[in-house]
Amino acid sequence: MKVSESWLREWVNPPVDTATLARQLTMAGLTVDAIEPVAPPLKEVVVAEVRSVKVHPDADKLKVCAVFDGTTEYQVVCGAPNVTAGARYPFARIGAELPGEFKIRKAKIRGVESSGMLCSAAELGLGDDSAGILELGEALTVGSDLREALGLDDQVLEIELTPNRGDCLGVRGIAREIGVRNQMVVEAPAISPVAARNDDRFAVQLSAPEGCPRYLGRVIRAVSPAAPTPAWMKERLRRAGLRPIDAVVDVTNYVMLELGQPMHAFDLNVLKGGIVVRNARAGETLELLDGRSVDLDDQTLLITDASGPVAIAGVMGGERSGIGSDTKDVFLECAYFAPAALAGTARRYGLQTDASQRFERGVDWQLQFSAMERATELLIAIVGGEPGPVVDTVSESHLPVRRKITLRLARLNAFVGTSIAEDEVEQILLRLDFALLERTGSGNRSVWTFAVPSHRFDVEREVDLIEEVCRVRGYDSIPARSPTTALTLSKVPLDQTPRQRVRALLVDLGYQELVTYSFIDPTLQDLLDPGAPTLPLLNPMSQEMGVLRTNLLPGLIEALRANEARQQSRCRLFEVGRVFAPGTEGPVQVMRVGGLIYGEQLPQNWSQPEQAVDFFDVKGDIERLLALRGREGAAFSASIDPVLHPGQSADIILDGHRVGRLGQLHPELQQRLDLRRRAFVFEVEFDAVTPREPPRAAGLSRYPSVRRDI
């Protein structure tokens, strides 16, 4: 959301500078990402009037213009197709410097002298439009400095809104937040009902009231679509990131930016029969305003007439009923669409429009009448016309209901960890347009019941009101305090080795711990556990993460390959994690500890010869790990494992049961994995490592020790 600072200050003008204003918004939850000037420095650029236009004697596409800057008339050669006698444009005098270090000098163009330049928006740094020179309104004084005439001494605040704050997708909502933070009254533009001058109506039917419970329509006849949009409105649209199109569309966009209510205007003479708001039917298509043709699905809410779809509700209008240069009569619509009905619609069609952004987050369901009157007032002032009455087609039972929430001061203070006065809490929420329905108690026992304003879809519970108080009061005003709580001593099982002790021992042996995904590549799964049943995911993040792992080797091997690719010649890695096996009621989870050694036994050192790791290095580490049990019973038995070397692999046996394996990776597997040297791995059931012999107390001998030298 981009908003002009000068526009904001027309609504509420706190005595703070731009940086402080931006910080206030950020601390209120409306993060200001950037502050940018609306225009680069411009000197010797003024508003000028073109008094005459003649064809260049030696170039068909060039024109020779007489340009008056308020004091002097200049001869200027111009190639813009839209230059017209009697109109006003930006004029850079000789000596002016435009963006890009472009200096204006007297020149001869095809033999005709030119003193100065009529400028496009792109040449002035006011936009990307370079197709023609920038047209200025007749209200601007000839000879006035362009920066002053267009109010270019201004900043644009780029605000990053969270999805829950759809109420701030308009100047009205942002100004409300500034007013609350600075305890100032917001001076909104006066919106008065526009009296109907005819009784023309256009029928509207709501066939999907759960998606569109309210639809306002108004017929405006005898408009002048060729009327130019005022320069001040064009500038505000440009600063908000919107391109001016024509006066009717610009007005609807302006009201959307000002109040946060998207609107749309149809060519009334193209519409047939009446408006019907319904879901799409099988086989229907719509040509959009951007020229694309889309196939509609039955989940899409449409605006239709007797001939078929004319717009995707809340997203984009259709080409057939758009405003054109020959439009004489307009049907102006302003609706409330339920956020749930429009969620995902724009994305399904690859669209992201300003209207969909607002409707998906939630638009004030009591705003439509004000928006309709504001748009009508602006349209009549710019393009003229005779308005009919506002027709409200509504399904009251499907409109939202204002929620009522109870707030306890004791709960607020306990939640925040400080003490806030009851009068301050009440005033903050009242300034945020929450309506006080009831108050009981006093002091810390105060309890309020508030009605949530219609523009706040995100406030549902008591904790939401607490958040509102905190963010307006300022999170930085809440003191930092360490929480205190009563701790109880936990039981220490004497017959179990703590899990952290297992990890610490492996770290002491030179291993580094990994945490890898439980989702792995099916191809790697087949390599490292051939013949095992796969456990595919129903909705994998990617093809490379399509199945659940059945052992820990895939993560260890992938980490080794990544290290080897980065010239690491020595690796000792371990992971403690769950593996999965098929079960009658879904996958069974088993905790295991797995490890891998690779490369040299010791880090490179001048005092030690280089020696590669071997089977007995990994066997020794396993014996150290099993020694944590504090009792005998561990044994190793030669094994045949398709993943391990047939002559350097063994099963780990505890109390007569196989609990793990160790050995060198199979040479064929080593070659397929592109490993340059031998790797040795182990994998042990974690629950087999942790049981231990509990310590037993015994009395001390009363006799001194006896020592014999044999």
XYZ file of C-alpha atoms in Angstrom:
710
model
C 0.000 0.000 0.000
C 1.494 3.325 -1.122
C 0.079 6.538 0.284
C 1.045 10.167 -0.110
C 2.020 11.926 3.116
C 0.359 15.176 2.035
C -2.901 13.287 1.388
C -2.716 11.717 4.837
C -2.092 15.070 6.468
C -5.262 16.460 4.910
C -7.119 13.957 7.092
C -5.005 14.267 10.234
C -1.899 16.417 10.650
C 0.051 15.559 13.825
C 2.945 17.874 14.814
C 5.619 15.294 13.946
C 8.056 14.928 11.052
C 7.931 12.238 8.362
C 10.340 9.866 10.123
C 8.385 10.050 13.390
C 5.113 9.521 11.542
C 6.555 6.421 9.863
C 7.788 5.076 13.198
C 4.352 5.595 14.761
C 2.732 3.589 11.973
C 5.338 0.836 12.251
C 4.884 0.560 16.026
C 1.121 0.371 15.453
C 1.617 -2.718 13.293
C 1.570 -0.968 9.885
C 5.197 -1.448 8.879
C 6.593 1.396 6.759
C 9.061 -0.307 4.409
C 10.217 2.780 2.527
C 9.888 6.566 2.358
C 10.483 7.970 -1.113
C 10.137 11.466 -2.595
C 7.359 11.727 -5.163
C 9.623 13.475 -7.668
C 13.312 14.196 -8.220
C 14.604 17.774 -7.891
C 13.265 19.895 -10.769
C 14.450 23.433 -11.476
C 13.317 25.765 -14.221
C 10.359 23.498 -15.036
C 7.079 25.450 -15.134
C 3.461 25.151 -16.203
C 3.174 26.472 -19.747
C 0.399 26.955 -22.284
C 0.744 25.920 -25.911
C -0.744 28.780 -27.905
C -0.332 27.337 -31.403
C 0.788 24.142 -33.121
C 2.162 23.992 -36.684
C 3.570 21.142 -38.740
C 7.369 21.089 -38.978
C 8.428 22.044 -42.500
C 10.913 19.136 -42.847
C 9.401 16.363 -40.646
C 5.878 14.991 -40.708
C 5.996 13.715 -37.085
C 7.386 16.905 -35.575
C 5.439 20.037 -34.691
C 6.506 23.619 -34.074
C 4.747 25.033 -31.014
C 4.398 28.504 -29.562
C 4.789 27.996 -25.793
C 3.935 30.708 -23.256
C 5.451 30.430 -19.736
C 3.581 33.366 -18.201
C 6.058 36.047 -19.263
C 7.645 35.011 -22.580
C 6.603 33.071 -25.657
C 9.084 30.465 -26.950
C 9.356 28.455 -30.138
C 9.631 24.753 -29.276
C 9.897 21.715 -31.566
C 7.897 18.815 -30.157
C 7.344 15.254 -31.387
C 4.582 14.253 -28.945
C 1.376 13.104 -30.671
C -0.875 14.610 -27.990
C 0.317 18.234 -28.073
C -2.724 20.490 -28.569
C -3.150 24.245 -28.851
C -4.756 25.761 -25.751
C -3.644 22.969 -23.391
C -1.112 23.218 -20.569
C 2.010 21.076 -20.177
C 5.264 20.963 -18.192
C 7.881 23.148 -19.881
C 11.620 22.889 -19.176
C 13.276 26.195 -19.917
C 16.808 26.539 -21.235
C 19.181 25.756 -18.362
C 16.865 23.280 -16.684
C 18.330 19.919 -15.616
C 16.094 16.857 -15.808
C 16.656 13.447 -14.168
C 19.595 11.551 -15.629
C 21.732 14.753 -15.778
C 19.924 15.829 -18.939
C 20.452 19.571 -19.456
C 18.175 21.667 -21.648
C 19.989 23.788 -24.213
C 18.951 25.820 -27.232
C 19.052 23.575 -30.275
C 18.163 23.325 -33.952
C 15.977 20.366 -34.893
C 15.744 19.705 -38.637
C 16.677 23.319 -39.265
C 14.137 24.847 -36.846
C 15.309 26.521 -33.656
C 13.899 25.092 -30.398
C 14.137 26.899 -27.043
C 13.221 24.476 -24.268
C 11.286 21.230 -24.106
C 7.742 20.083 -23.403
C 8.150 17.076 -21.076
C 6.578 13.664 -20.606
C 6.025 12.059 -17.205
C 8.992 9.727 -17.768
C 11.336 12.627 -18.610
C 10.352 14.357 -15.357
C 10.725 11.193 -13.248
C 6.996 11.214 -12.498
C 6.173 7.806 -13.964
C 6.870 5.440 -16.833
C 4.614 7.025 -19.459
C 6.723 8.304 -22.339
C 4.122 7.990 -25.111
C 3.227 11.670 -24.926
C 3.823 14.850 -22.952
C 2.207 15.175 -19.527
C -1.183 16.892 -19.746
C -1.931 19.386 -16.955
C -5.308 20.707 -15.953
C -6.596 24.163 -16.798
C -6.782 24.953 -13.085
C -2.999 25.264 -12.884
C -1.597 28.783 -13.271
C 0.569 29.380 -16.330
C 4.126 30.224 -15.277
C 3.909 28.603 -11.847
C 6.724 26.303 -10.761
C 5.758 22.696 -11.505
C 6.807 21.426 -8.057
C 4.519 23.931 -6.376
C 1.696 23.496 -8.890
C 1.577 19.698 -8.465
C 2.625 19.659 -4.805
C 5.723 17.606 -5.541
C 7.399 18.477 -2.229
C 5.889 15.334 -0.791
C 6.848 11.835 0.371
C 5.282 8.464 -0.423
C 5.040 5.987 2.446
C 5.178 2.365 1.339
C 3.336 0.367 3.998
C 3.536 -3.426 4.362
C 0.220 -4.561 5.828
C -0.411 -7.889 7.502
C -3.331 -9.867 6.005
C -5.618 -9.081 8.960
C -5.505 -5.300 8.451
C -7.639 -4.889 5.348
C -9.205 -1.844 7.023
C -5.955 0.069 6.387
C -5.973 -0.431 2.597
C -7.177 3.135 2.249
C -6.261 6.640 3.422
C -9.258 6.577 5.767
C -7.969 3.581 7.714
C -4.358 4.787 7.959
C -5.477 8.264 9.028
C -7.629 6.657 11.739
C -4.543 4.913 13.132
C -2.513 8.145 13.112
C -5.327 10.034 14.816
C -5.644 7.406 17.545
C -1.891 7.324 18.170
C -1.678 11.143 18.433
C -5.060 11.613 20.166
C -6.287 13.835 17.343
C -9.617 14.099 15.537
C -9.597 12.792 11.968
C -11.108 15.337 9.549
C -12.619 13.205 6.801
C -14.019 14.840 3.654
C -17.679 15.724 4.022
C -19.822 13.242 2.094
C -23.372 14.405 1.416
C -26.091 12.460 -0.406
C -26.366 13.468 -4.059
C -29.983 14.134 -4.948
C -31.442 12.077 -7.798
C -32.273 14.020 -10.953
C -34.149 11.211 -12.633
C -35.894 8.025 -11.572
C -33.917 5.603 -13.763
C -33.050 2.263 -12.146
C -31.374 -0.927 -13.296
C -32.662 -4.198 -11.858
C -30.352 -6.248 -9.589
C -30.910 -9.800 -8.348
C -28.826 -11.614 -5.718
C -28.813 -15.325 -6.590
C -25.802 -16.002 -4.332
C -26.511 -13.863 -1.240
C -24.032 -15.811 0.900
C -21.240 -14.425 -1.311
C -22.780 -11.025 -2.070
C -25.338 -9.945 0.538
C -25.370 -6.279 -0.539
C -25.193 -4.669 -3.981
C -25.734 -0.947 -4.539
C -26.399 0.367 -8.041
C -26.923 3.818 -9.521
C -27.649 4.979 -13.044
C -25.876 8.171 -14.184
C -26.946 9.440 -17.589
C -25.401 11.885 -20.056
C -21.785 11.717 -18.856
C -18.842 13.102 -20.869
C -16.223 10.310 -20.892
C -13.778 12.494 -22.821
C -13.572 14.948 -19.906
C -10.002 14.968 -18.531
C -9.194 13.745 -15.059
C -8.064 16.664 -12.841
C -4.298 16.919 -12.381
C -4.595 16.638 -8.571
C -6.429 13.327 -8.885
C -3.968 11.977 -11.441
C -1.114 12.860 -9.109
C -2.688 11.064 -6.157
C -3.305 7.981 -8.262
C 0.266 8.060 -9.549
C 1.704 8.375 -6.046
C -0.349 5.366 -4.984
C 1.089 3.328 -7.848
C -1.973 3.434 -10.153
C -1.954 4.605 -13.765
C -4.660 7.128 -14.737
C -6.940 5.694 -17.459
C -10.036 7.838 -17.967
C -12.110 10.070 -15.743
C -14.777 7.478 -14.795
C -12.321 4.703 -13.973
C -10.010 7.156 -12.194
C -12.837 8.243 -9.888
C -13.642 4.651 -8.871
C -9.938 4.005 -8.219
C -9.657 7.236 -6.253
C -12.559 6.304 -3.965
C -10.997 2.879 -3.443
C -7.719 4.478 -2.347
C -9.470 7.067 -0.197
C -12.088 4.953 1.600
C -10.901 1.389 0.952
C -14.062 0.406 -0.998
C -13.497 -1.036 -4.500
C -16.090 0.045 -7.064
C -16.823 -0.575 -10.724
C -18.530 1.328 -13.528
C -20.324 -0.382 -16.431
C -21.456 1.045 -19.757
C -25.208 0.987 -19.110
C -26.148 0.787 -22.782
C -24.191 -2.476 -23.190
C -25.839 -4.250 -20.247
C -28.898 -6.343 -21.092
C -31.909 -7.147 -18.931
C -30.509 -6.583 -15.453
C -27.668 -7.516 -13.116
C -27.643 -11.002 -11.570
C -24.993 -11.926 -8.989
C -24.496 -15.712 -9.151
C -21.925 -18.482 -9.368
C -20.511 -19.458 -12.749
C -22.009 -22.308 -14.771
C -20.203 -25.069 -16.613
C -18.668 -23.919 -19.892
C -18.931 -20.162 -19.283
C -16.048 -17.920 -20.321
C -15.256 -14.247 -19.828
C -12.980 -11.843 -21.672
C -11.373 -9.649 -19.018
C -10.387 -5.995 -19.199
C -6.734 -7.003 -19.644
C -7.647 -8.869 -22.862
C -7.385 -12.392 -21.442
C -10.168 -14.922 -21.905
C -10.703 -17.277 -18.940
C -12.720 -20.459 -18.489
C -14.846 -20.065 -15.359
C -15.379 -22.738 -12.693
C -18.515 -23.172 -10.587
C -16.782 -21.761 -7.470
C -16.410 -18.328 -9.081
C -18.834 -15.560 -8.087
C -19.899 -13.527 -11.128
C -21.661 -10.305 -12.044
C -23.831 -11.164 -15.039
C -26.557 -9.748 -17.241
C -28.971 -11.426 -19.651
C -26.125 -12.002 -22.137
C -23.794 -13.717 -19.667
C -20.878 -12.774 -17.389
C -19.739 -9.149 -17.309
C -17.251 -9.361 -14.392
C -15.607 -11.688 -11.892
C -17.082 -10.366 -8.660
C -14.576 -8.469 -6.558
C -11.672 -9.200 -8.924
C -11.909 -7.708 -12.441
C -14.481 -6.466 -14.902
C -15.091 -7.825 -18.387
C -14.160 -6.195 -21.673
C -17.717 -6.240 -23.031
C -19.209 -3.755 -20.563
C -16.163 -1.571 -19.874
C -16.220 2.217 -20.120
C -15.227 3.481 -23.583
C -14.878 6.730 -25.457
C -18.484 6.442 -26.692
C -20.026 5.740 -23.262
C -22.943 8.042 -22.529
C -24.684 6.369 -19.588
C -22.982 4.688 -16.636
C -24.179 2.049 -14.191
C -22.122 2.597 -11.043
C -21.956 -0.386 -8.676
C -20.673 -0.732 -5.122
C -20.992 -4.087 -3.346
C -20.015 -6.008 -0.251
C -18.541 -9.434 -0.999
C -17.934 -11.948 1.792
C -14.176 -12.654 2.157
C -14.761 -16.427 2.281
C -16.589 -16.337 -1.069
C -13.673 -14.616 -2.840
C -10.768 -16.360 -1.101
C -8.483 -17.839 -3.741
C -10.546 -16.666 -6.740
C -7.939 -14.211 -8.032
C -5.099 -16.725 -7.627
C -7.002 -19.435 -9.512
C -7.048 -17.186 -12.581
C -3.524 -15.836 -12.132
C -4.804 -12.386 -11.170
C -3.862 -10.035 -8.351
C -5.897 -6.841 -8.402
C -6.359 -3.990 -5.960
C -10.020 -4.946 -5.595
C -9.338 -8.616 -4.830
C -6.649 -7.660 -2.319
C -9.222 -5.652 -0.356
C -12.250 -7.937 -0.660
C -10.272 -11.041 0.358
C -9.158 -9.305 3.557
C -12.573 -7.858 4.299
C -14.170 -4.537 3.383
C -16.343 -2.590 5.838
C -19.856 -3.896 5.186
C -21.398 -0.530 6.182
C -19.201 1.571 3.878
C -21.003 1.102 0.548
C -23.468 4.032 0.859
C -20.699 6.535 1.691
C -18.549 5.266 -1.171
C -21.435 5.497 -3.645
C -22.225 9.099 -2.698
C -18.544 10.100 -2.752
C -18.012 8.573 -6.211
C -21.215 10.155 -7.556
C -20.191 13.571 -6.277
C -16.753 13.343 -7.921
C -18.112 11.952 -11.195
C -20.668 14.724 -11.624
C -18.021 17.348 -10.848
C -15.672 15.928 -13.508
C -17.744 14.277 -16.269
C -21.156 15.761 -15.519
C -24.301 13.668 -15.843
C -27.674 13.197 -14.185
C -27.750 10.628 -11.347
C -30.672 8.402 -10.532
C -31.519 7.068 -7.053
C -29.231 4.665 -5.192
C -30.843 1.205 -5.287
C -29.852 -1.070 -2.399
C -30.380 -4.771 -3.065
C -29.645 -6.575 0.202
C -30.078 -9.894 1.994
C -30.068 -8.822 5.646
C -29.767 -12.371 6.959
C -26.447 -12.838 5.134
C -24.824 -9.585 6.268
C -22.210 -9.821 9.062
C -23.301 -9.093 12.627
C -21.281 -6.822 14.904
C -19.531 -8.966 17.479
C -19.701 -8.163 21.200
C -16.563 -8.781 23.271
C -16.024 -8.501 27.018
C -12.727 -7.124 28.305
C -11.513 -7.504 31.899
C -8.935 -5.008 33.130
C -7.486 -7.582 35.541
C -6.953 -9.970 32.642
C -5.333 -7.234 30.536
C -2.886 -6.231 33.296
C -2.050 -9.845 34.087
C -1.496 -10.597 30.404
C 0.725 -7.571 29.810
C 2.537 -7.693 33.136
C 1.959 -4.033 33.978
C -0.798 -1.731 35.244
C -2.866 0.347 32.795
C -5.519 2.751 34.069
C -9.108 1.911 33.219
C -9.799 5.360 31.699
C -6.831 4.972 29.320
C -8.034 1.555 28.171
C -11.520 2.861 27.530
C -10.362 5.945 25.612
C -8.041 3.920 23.351
C -10.813 1.554 22.294
C -13.355 4.357 21.834
C -10.923 6.212 19.548
C -10.584 2.976 17.544
C -14.380 3.134 16.943
C -15.275 0.326 19.359
C -18.726 1.098 20.785
C -19.053 0.818 24.568
C -22.181 -1.178 25.399
C -21.696 -1.738 29.133
C -19.204 -1.120 31.940
C -19.216 -2.614 35.412
C -16.839 -2.494 38.353
C -14.012 -0.041 38.987
C -10.260 -0.070 39.290
C -8.671 -3.408 38.504
C -12.150 -5.008 38.619
C -13.395 -2.985 35.632
C -15.208 -5.019 32.989
C -16.342 -3.619 29.628
C -18.486 -4.950 26.818
C -17.617 -3.457 23.423
C -19.219 -3.792 19.981
C -16.583 -4.356 17.281
C -16.652 -1.787 14.438
C -17.772 -3.088 11.067
C -14.346 -2.548 9.492
C -12.453 -4.803 11.937
C -12.916 -8.395 10.776
C -9.841 -9.505 12.720
C -11.096 -8.692 16.251
C -12.902 -11.734 17.655
C -11.784 -12.372 21.256
C -10.760 -10.639 24.464
C -7.084 -11.118 23.658
C -7.598 -9.137 20.419
C -8.810 -6.144 22.455
C -5.747 -6.514 24.697
C -3.567 -6.397 21.588
C -5.316 -3.231 20.383
C -4.655 -1.478 23.698
C -0.992 -2.541 23.714
C -0.168 -1.530 20.150
C -1.846 1.894 20.444
C -0.300 2.580 23.848
C 3.037 1.421 22.435
C 4.793 -1.879 22.898
C 7.901 0.059 23.949
C 5.967 1.428 26.954
C 5.550 -2.064 28.390
C 8.421 -2.757 30.828
C 10.571 -5.828 30.263
C 10.240 -8.232 33.174
C 11.544 -11.744 33.609
C 8.719 -14.211 34.260
C 8.631 -15.943 37.626
C 7.131 -19.354 38.228
C 7.335 -22.108 40.796
C 9.514 -24.946 39.524
C 9.285 -28.509 40.744
C 12.177 -30.937 40.667
C 11.724 -33.533 37.968
C 12.277 -37.218 38.584
C 15.557 -38.679 37.368
C 15.134 -42.305 36.241
C 18.156 -44.211 37.512
C 17.650 -47.029 35.005
C 17.878 -44.756 31.944
C 20.822 -42.948 30.392
C 19.782 -39.335 29.689
C 19.420 -38.638 25.955
C 21.645 -35.612 26.250
C 24.414 -37.866 27.631
C 24.279 -39.991 24.454
C 24.600 -36.891 22.293
C 27.396 -35.477 24.485
C 29.420 -38.705 24.226
C 29.257 -38.702 20.425
C 30.296 -35.039 20.363
C 33.217 -35.912 22.676
C 34.220 -38.604 20.162
C 34.495 -35.914 17.453
C 31.085 -36.258 15.790
C 28.869 -33.356 14.737
C 25.092 -33.654 15.130
C 22.743 -33.365 12.144
C 19.017 -32.683 11.971
C 17.694 -33.764 8.567
C 14.251 -34.107 6.993
C 12.171 -37.220 7.534
C 11.020 -36.815 3.911
C 13.494 -38.215 1.370
C 13.920 -38.931 -2.318
C 12.309 -42.281 -3.331
C 15.397 -43.056 -5.474
C 17.724 -42.630 -2.490
C 15.362 -44.708 -0.360
C 15.604 -47.615 -2.839
C 19.405 -47.364 -2.831
C 19.864 -47.331 0.943
C 17.065 -49.707 1.938
C 16.420 -51.967 -1.076
C 13.318 -54.096 -0.847
C 11.797 -52.180 2.062
C 8.148 -51.059 1.642
C 7.886 -47.369 0.804
C 5.714 -44.919 2.693
C 4.689 -42.253 0.130
C 3.347 -38.879 1.257
C -0.109 -37.822 0.083
C 0.957 -34.216 -0.489
C 4.765 -34.036 -0.822
C 6.542 -30.676 -0.890
C 8.531 -31.868 -3.915
C 9.396 -35.030 -5.811
C 12.718 -35.165 -3.929
C 10.822 -35.317 -0.611
C 8.167 -37.852 -1.572
C 8.515 -40.719 0.968
C 9.154 -41.224 4.682
C 12.612 -42.521 5.577
C 12.965 -46.068 6.892
C 16.511 -45.537 8.214
C 18.864 -42.660 8.992
C 21.396 -43.301 6.225
C 19.848 -40.997 3.521
C 20.295 -37.852 5.606
C 23.817 -38.802 6.658
C 24.878 -39.698 3.097
C 23.435 -36.492 1.614
C 25.256 -34.410 4.253
C 28.489 -36.283 3.455
C 28.090 -35.629 -0.286
C 27.510 -31.928 0.375
C 30.664 -31.766 2.532
C 32.732 -33.718 0.027
C 31.610 -31.361 -2.767
C 33.043 -28.513 -0.679
C 36.492 -30.067 -0.297
C 35.939 -31.439 3.208
C 38.169 -34.509 3.462
C 37.144 -35.596 6.974
C 33.590 -36.039 8.319
C 32.211 -37.524 11.519
C 28.416 -37.055 11.613
C 25.567 -38.412 13.737
C 21.808 -37.955 14.012
C 19.226 -38.945 16.606
C 15.843 -39.144 14.913
C 12.756 -41.133 14.057
C 12.446 -43.617 11.238
C 9.196 -45.100 9.978
C 7.874 -48.557 9.239
C 4.451 -49.729 7.993
C 1.929 -50.585 10.712
C -1.660 -51.782 10.914
C -2.872 -48.313 12.020
C -0.445 -46.176 10.064
C 3.337 -45.737 10.127
C 5.170 -46.894 13.248
C 7.832 -44.490 14.551
C 11.103 -45.792 15.973
C 13.842 -43.631 17.507
C 17.370 -44.454 16.340
C 20.876 -43.051 16.549
C 22.946 -43.250 13.396
C 26.463 -42.140 12.523
C 29.008 -41.919 9.726
C 32.791 -41.542 9.617
C 34.794 -40.714 6.514
C 38.316 -39.667 5.630
C 41.175 -39.382 8.104
C 41.142 -40.676 11.674
C 42.461 -37.383 13.061
C 42.457 -33.777 11.867
C 45.518 -32.837 9.838
C 48.507 -32.406 12.191
C 52.267 -32.207 11.665
C 52.935 -34.678 14.498
C 50.585 -37.444 13.297
C 50.798 -39.457 10.077
C 47.678 -39.502 7.915
C 45.657 -42.696 8.368
C 42.202 -43.414 6.948
C 39.355 -44.579 9.184
C 38.505 -48.274 9.144
C 35.968 -50.766 10.456
C 37.532 -50.889 13.919
C 37.251 -47.126 14.390
C 33.476 -47.228 14.042
C 33.318 -50.460 16.103
C 35.252 -48.764 18.903
C 32.844 -45.819 18.900
C 29.882 -48.206 19.163
C 31.523 -49.970 22.103
C 31.977 -46.615 23.870
C 28.319 -45.856 23.200
C 27.139 -49.217 24.539
C 29.359 -48.814 27.611
C 26.915 -46.147 28.819
C 24.638 -49.045 29.745
C 26.979 -50.002 32.565
C 26.576 -53.726 32.008
C 27.856 -56.486 29.768
C 25.904 -58.346 27.131
C 26.871 -56.570 23.899
C 28.218 -58.627 21.025
C 28.956 -58.290 17.306
C 28.042 -60.831 14.673
C 29.085 -60.924 11.013
C 26.169 -60.028 8.773
C 25.072 -59.922 5.144
C 23.582 -56.517 4.418
C 22.930 -55.308 0.815
C 23.948 -51.775 1.790
C 27.226 -52.748 3.552
C 30.487 -54.337 2.446
C 30.063 -58.165 2.657
C 33.378 -58.600 4.514
C 33.237 -55.495 6.733
C 29.777 -55.444 8.287
C 28.280 -56.686 11.524
C 25.045 -56.816 13.473
C 24.936 -55.397 17.002
C 23.509 -57.949 19.447
C 22.211 -57.039 22.918
C 20.716 -59.651 25.259
C 20.310 -61.986 22.293
C 18.468 -59.444 20.081
C 19.690 -57.554 16.999
C 19.492 -53.838 17.791
C 21.628 -52.315 15.056
C 24.298 -52.631 12.412
C 27.653 -51.160 11.443
C 30.141 -51.453 8.619
C 31.571 -50.000 5.439
C 29.236 -48.847 2.670
C 29.112 -51.360 -0.172
C 31.724 -50.490 -2.852
C 29.087 -50.567 -5.595
C 26.917 -48.185 -3.595
C 29.931 -45.959 -2.936
C 30.514 -45.734 -6.684
C 26.852 -44.928 -7.460
C 26.882 -42.167 -4.828
C 30.105 -40.678 -6.291
C 32.008 -40.962 -3.002
C 35.769 -40.792 -3.528
C 36.735 -42.653 -0.334
C 35.340 -45.349 1.919
C 32.593 -44.400 4.381
C 31.687 -46.353 7.535
C 28.230 -46.125 9.100
C 26.335 -47.369 12.123
C 22.689 -47.390 13.186
C 21.366 -48.472 16.615
C 17.921 -48.561 18.224
C 17.969 -45.635 20.645
C 15.944 -47.454 23.304
C 18.588 -50.211 23.325
C 21.334 -47.739 24.205
C 19.634 -45.848 27.011
C 18.770 -48.640 29.576
C 21.506 -48.996 32.177
C 22.287 -50.835 35.372
C 21.023 -48.667 38.247
C 23.677 -47.755 40.812
C 23.630 -49.843 43.991
C 24.776 -48.580 47.392
C 26.979 -50.822 49.611
C 28.659 -50.347 52.980
C 32.340 -49.510 53.253
C 34.749 -52.196 54.522
C 35.941 -51.646 58.067
C 39.361 -53.122 57.161
C 42.224 -51.281 55.480
C 43.122 -52.232 51.928
C 45.788 -54.887 51.279
C 48.222 -54.497 48.390
C 50.494 -57.279 47.186
C 53.387 -57.127 44.768
C 53.644 -60.521 43.053
